CSV table of C-alpha atoms in Angstrom, one decimal:
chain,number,residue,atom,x,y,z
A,268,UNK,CA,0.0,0.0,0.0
A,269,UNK,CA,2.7,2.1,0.4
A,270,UNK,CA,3.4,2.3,-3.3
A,271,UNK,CA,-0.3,3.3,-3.9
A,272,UNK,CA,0.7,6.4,-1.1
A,273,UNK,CA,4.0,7.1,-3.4
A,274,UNK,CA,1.5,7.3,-6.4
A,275,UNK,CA,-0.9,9.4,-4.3
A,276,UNK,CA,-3.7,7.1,-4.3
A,277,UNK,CA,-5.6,6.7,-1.6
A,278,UNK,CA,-6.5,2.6,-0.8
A,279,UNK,CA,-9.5,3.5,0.7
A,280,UNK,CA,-10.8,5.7,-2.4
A,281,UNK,CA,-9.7,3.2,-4.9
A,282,UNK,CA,-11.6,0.2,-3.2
A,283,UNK,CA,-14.7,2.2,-3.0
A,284,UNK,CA,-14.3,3.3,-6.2
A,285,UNK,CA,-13.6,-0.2,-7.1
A,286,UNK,CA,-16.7,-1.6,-5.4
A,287,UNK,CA,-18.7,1.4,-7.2
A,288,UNK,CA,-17.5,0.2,-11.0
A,289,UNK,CA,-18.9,-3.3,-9.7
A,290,UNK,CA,-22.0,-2.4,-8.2
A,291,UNK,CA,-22.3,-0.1,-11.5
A,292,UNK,CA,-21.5,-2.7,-13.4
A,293,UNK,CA,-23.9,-4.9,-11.8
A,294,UNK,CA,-26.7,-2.5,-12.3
A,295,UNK,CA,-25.4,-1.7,-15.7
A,296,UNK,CA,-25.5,-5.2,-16.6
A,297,UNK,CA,-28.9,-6.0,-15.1
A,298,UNK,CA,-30.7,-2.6,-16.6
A,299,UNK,CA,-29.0,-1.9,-19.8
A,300,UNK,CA,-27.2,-5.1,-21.1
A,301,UNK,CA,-29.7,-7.9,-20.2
A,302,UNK,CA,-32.4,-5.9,-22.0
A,303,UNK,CA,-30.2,-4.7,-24.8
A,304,UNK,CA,-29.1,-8.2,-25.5
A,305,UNK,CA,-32.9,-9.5,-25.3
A,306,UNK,CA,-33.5,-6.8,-27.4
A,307,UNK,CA,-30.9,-8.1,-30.2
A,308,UNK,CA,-32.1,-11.3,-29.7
A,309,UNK,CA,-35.8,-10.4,-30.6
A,310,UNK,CA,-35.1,-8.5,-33.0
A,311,UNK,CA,-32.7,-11.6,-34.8
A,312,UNK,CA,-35.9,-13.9,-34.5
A,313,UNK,CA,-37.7,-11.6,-36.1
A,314,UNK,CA,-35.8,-11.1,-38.8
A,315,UNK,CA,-34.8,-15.2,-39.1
A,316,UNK,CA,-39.1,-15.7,-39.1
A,317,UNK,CA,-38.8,-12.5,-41.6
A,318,UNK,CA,-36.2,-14.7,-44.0
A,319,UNK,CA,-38.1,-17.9,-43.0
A,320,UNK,CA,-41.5,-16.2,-44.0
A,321,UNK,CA,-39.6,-14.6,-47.5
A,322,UNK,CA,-38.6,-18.4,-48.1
A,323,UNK,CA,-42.3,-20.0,-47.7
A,324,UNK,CA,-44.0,-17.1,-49.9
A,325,UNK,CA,-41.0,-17.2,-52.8
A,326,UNK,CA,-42.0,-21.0,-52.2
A,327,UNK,CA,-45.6,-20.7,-52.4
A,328,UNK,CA,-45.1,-18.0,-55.7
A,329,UNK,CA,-43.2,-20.8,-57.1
A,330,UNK,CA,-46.0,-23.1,-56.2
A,331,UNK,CA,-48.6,-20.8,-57.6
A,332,UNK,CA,-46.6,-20.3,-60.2
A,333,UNK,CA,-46.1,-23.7,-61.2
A,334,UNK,CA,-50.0,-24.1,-61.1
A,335,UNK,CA,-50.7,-21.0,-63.1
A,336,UNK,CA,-48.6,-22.9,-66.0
A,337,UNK,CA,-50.1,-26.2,-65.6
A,338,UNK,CA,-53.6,-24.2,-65.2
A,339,UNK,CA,-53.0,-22.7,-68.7
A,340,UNK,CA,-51.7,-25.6,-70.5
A,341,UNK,CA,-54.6,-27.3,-69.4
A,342,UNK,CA,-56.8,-24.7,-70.6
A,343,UNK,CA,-55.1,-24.6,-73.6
A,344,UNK,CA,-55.1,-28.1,-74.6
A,345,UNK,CA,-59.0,-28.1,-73.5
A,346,UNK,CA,-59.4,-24.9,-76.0
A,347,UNK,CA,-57.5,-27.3,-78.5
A,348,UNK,CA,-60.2,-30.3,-77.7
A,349,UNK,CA,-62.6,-27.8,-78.2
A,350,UNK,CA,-61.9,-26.2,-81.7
A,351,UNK,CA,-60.9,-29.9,-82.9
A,352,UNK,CA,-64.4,-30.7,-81.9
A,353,UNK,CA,-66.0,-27.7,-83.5
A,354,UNK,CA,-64.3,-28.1,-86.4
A,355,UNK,CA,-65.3,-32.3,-86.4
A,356,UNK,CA,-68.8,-31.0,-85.5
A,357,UNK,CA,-69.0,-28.5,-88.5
A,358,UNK,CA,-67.2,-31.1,-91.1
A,359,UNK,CA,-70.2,-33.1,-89.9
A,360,UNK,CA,-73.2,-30.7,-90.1
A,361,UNK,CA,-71.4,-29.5,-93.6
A,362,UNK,CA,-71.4,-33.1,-94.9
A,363,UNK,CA,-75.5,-33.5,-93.3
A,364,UNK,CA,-76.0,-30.2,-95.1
A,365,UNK,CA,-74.3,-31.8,-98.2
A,366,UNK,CA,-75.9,-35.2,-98.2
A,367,UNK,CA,-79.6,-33.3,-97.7
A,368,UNK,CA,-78.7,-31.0,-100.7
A,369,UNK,CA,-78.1,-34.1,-103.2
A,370,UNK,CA,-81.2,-36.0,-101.5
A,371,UNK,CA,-83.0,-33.2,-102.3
A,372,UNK,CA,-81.7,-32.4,-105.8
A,373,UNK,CA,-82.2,-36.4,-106.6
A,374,UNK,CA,-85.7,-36.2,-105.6
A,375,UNK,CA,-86.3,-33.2,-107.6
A,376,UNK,CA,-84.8,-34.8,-110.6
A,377,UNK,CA,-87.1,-37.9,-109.9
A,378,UNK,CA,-90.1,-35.5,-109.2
A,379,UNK,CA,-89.1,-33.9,-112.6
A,380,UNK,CA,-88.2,-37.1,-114.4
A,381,UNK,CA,-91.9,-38.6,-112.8
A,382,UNK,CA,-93.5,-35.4,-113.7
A,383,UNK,CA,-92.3,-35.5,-117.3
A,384,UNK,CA,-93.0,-38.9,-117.9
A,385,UNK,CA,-96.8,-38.0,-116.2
A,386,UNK,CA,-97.0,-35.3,-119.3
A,387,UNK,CA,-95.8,-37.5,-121.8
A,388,UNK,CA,-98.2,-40.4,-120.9
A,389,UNK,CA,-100.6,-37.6,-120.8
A,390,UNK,CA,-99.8,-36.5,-124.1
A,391,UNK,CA,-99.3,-39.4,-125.4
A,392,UNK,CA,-103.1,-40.7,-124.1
A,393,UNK,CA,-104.6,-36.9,-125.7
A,394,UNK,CA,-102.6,-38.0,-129.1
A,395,UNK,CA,-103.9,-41.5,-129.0
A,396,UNK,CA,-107.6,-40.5,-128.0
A,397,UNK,CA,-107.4,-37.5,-130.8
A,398,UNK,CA,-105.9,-40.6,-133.2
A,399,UNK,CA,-108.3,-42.4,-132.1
A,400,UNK,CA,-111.1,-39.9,-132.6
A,401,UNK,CA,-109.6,-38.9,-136.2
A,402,UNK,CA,-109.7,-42.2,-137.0
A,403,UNK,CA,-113.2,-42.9,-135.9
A,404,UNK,CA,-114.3,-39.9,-138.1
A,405,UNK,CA,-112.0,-41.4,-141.1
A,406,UNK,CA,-113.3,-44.7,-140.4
A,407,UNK,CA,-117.5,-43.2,-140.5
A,408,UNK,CA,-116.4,-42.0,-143.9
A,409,UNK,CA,-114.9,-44.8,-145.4
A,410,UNK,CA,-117.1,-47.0,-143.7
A,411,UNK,CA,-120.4,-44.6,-144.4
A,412,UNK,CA,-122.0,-45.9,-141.5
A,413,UNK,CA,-121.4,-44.4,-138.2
A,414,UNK,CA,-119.8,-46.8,-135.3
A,415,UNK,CA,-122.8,-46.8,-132.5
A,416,UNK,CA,-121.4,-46.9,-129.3
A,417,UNK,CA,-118.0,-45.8,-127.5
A,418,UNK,CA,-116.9,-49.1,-126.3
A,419,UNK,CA,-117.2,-50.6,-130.3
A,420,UNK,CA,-115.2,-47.1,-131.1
A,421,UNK,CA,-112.4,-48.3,-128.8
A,422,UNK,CA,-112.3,-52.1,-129.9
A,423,UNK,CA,-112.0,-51.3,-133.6
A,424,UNK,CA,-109.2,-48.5,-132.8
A,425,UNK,CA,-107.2,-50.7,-130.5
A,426,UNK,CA,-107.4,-53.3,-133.4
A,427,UNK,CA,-106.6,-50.8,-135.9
A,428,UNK,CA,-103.4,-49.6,-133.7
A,429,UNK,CA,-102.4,-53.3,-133.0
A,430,UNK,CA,-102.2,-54.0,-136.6
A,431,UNK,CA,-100.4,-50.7,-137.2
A,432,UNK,CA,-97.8,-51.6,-134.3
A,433,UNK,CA,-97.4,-55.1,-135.7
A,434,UNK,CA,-96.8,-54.4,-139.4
A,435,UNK,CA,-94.6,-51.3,-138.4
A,436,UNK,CA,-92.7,-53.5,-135.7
């Protein structure tokens, strides 16, 4: 102690001065450095569940992401399955159309064909009934008698034309 005199310092001051810087330290460390260090500690959780949260919603954009693109394709390929159908559905209905159209025409060419023959035979029976009238009256003539009834008219024309049609034949 006598070199702490030589110095001028005073044992008693320094060990109450020592025992101050501990019991300041003490409280220092029980006030400010417990707290500040709880402090840093919070605030490193929060920021590791900060980087941990970042990390599940980069994953779950990824996720969402990765259902987005299959969402799409899968829309688009449907789209595809769609217009092929359309288009299948309209080559059908265009063929139906098609197929009605030529039904149609052919039975208007049959109607016409049926329709034609109908006039001819018509014709035909007006020509043969106005032969067979001219004939009748060519017949009275030659004859010089007149031929009574229609149904004897009739027989002696049909004979008439069956020996015309066999001789011409």
């Amino acid at each position: 102690m006598d070199a702490l005199d030589k110095l001028g310092i005073s044992w008693q001051l320094l060990l109450s001065q020592i025992i101050n810087f501990g019991l300041l330290m003490v409280i220092l460390q029980q006030l400010l450095y417990k707290p500040v260090l709880n402090m840093l500690e919070q605030r490193r959780q929060r920021i590791a569940e900060g980087l941990e949260q970042a990390d599940k919603a980069s994953n779950a954009a990824a996720e969402a992401e990765a259902e987005k693109q299959a969402i799409l394709e899968e829309a688009r390929r449907e789209a595809q399955e769609v217009r092929a159908q359309a288009t299948r559905d309209a080559e059908r209905i265009a063929q139906d159309v098609r197929s009605r159209a030529d039904q149609e025409a052919q039975e208007i060419r049959m109607k016409a064909q049926a329709d034609a023959e109908a006039q001819t035979a018509a014709v035909m029976a007006d020509a043969r009934r106005q032969i067979a009238d001219l004939a009748i009256a060519a017949t009275e003539q030659i004859l010089g008698r007149e031929l009574a009834d229609r149904d004897e008219q009739e027989r002696f024309v049909a004979d008439y034309l069956a020996q015309q049609n066999g001789s011409g034949s």
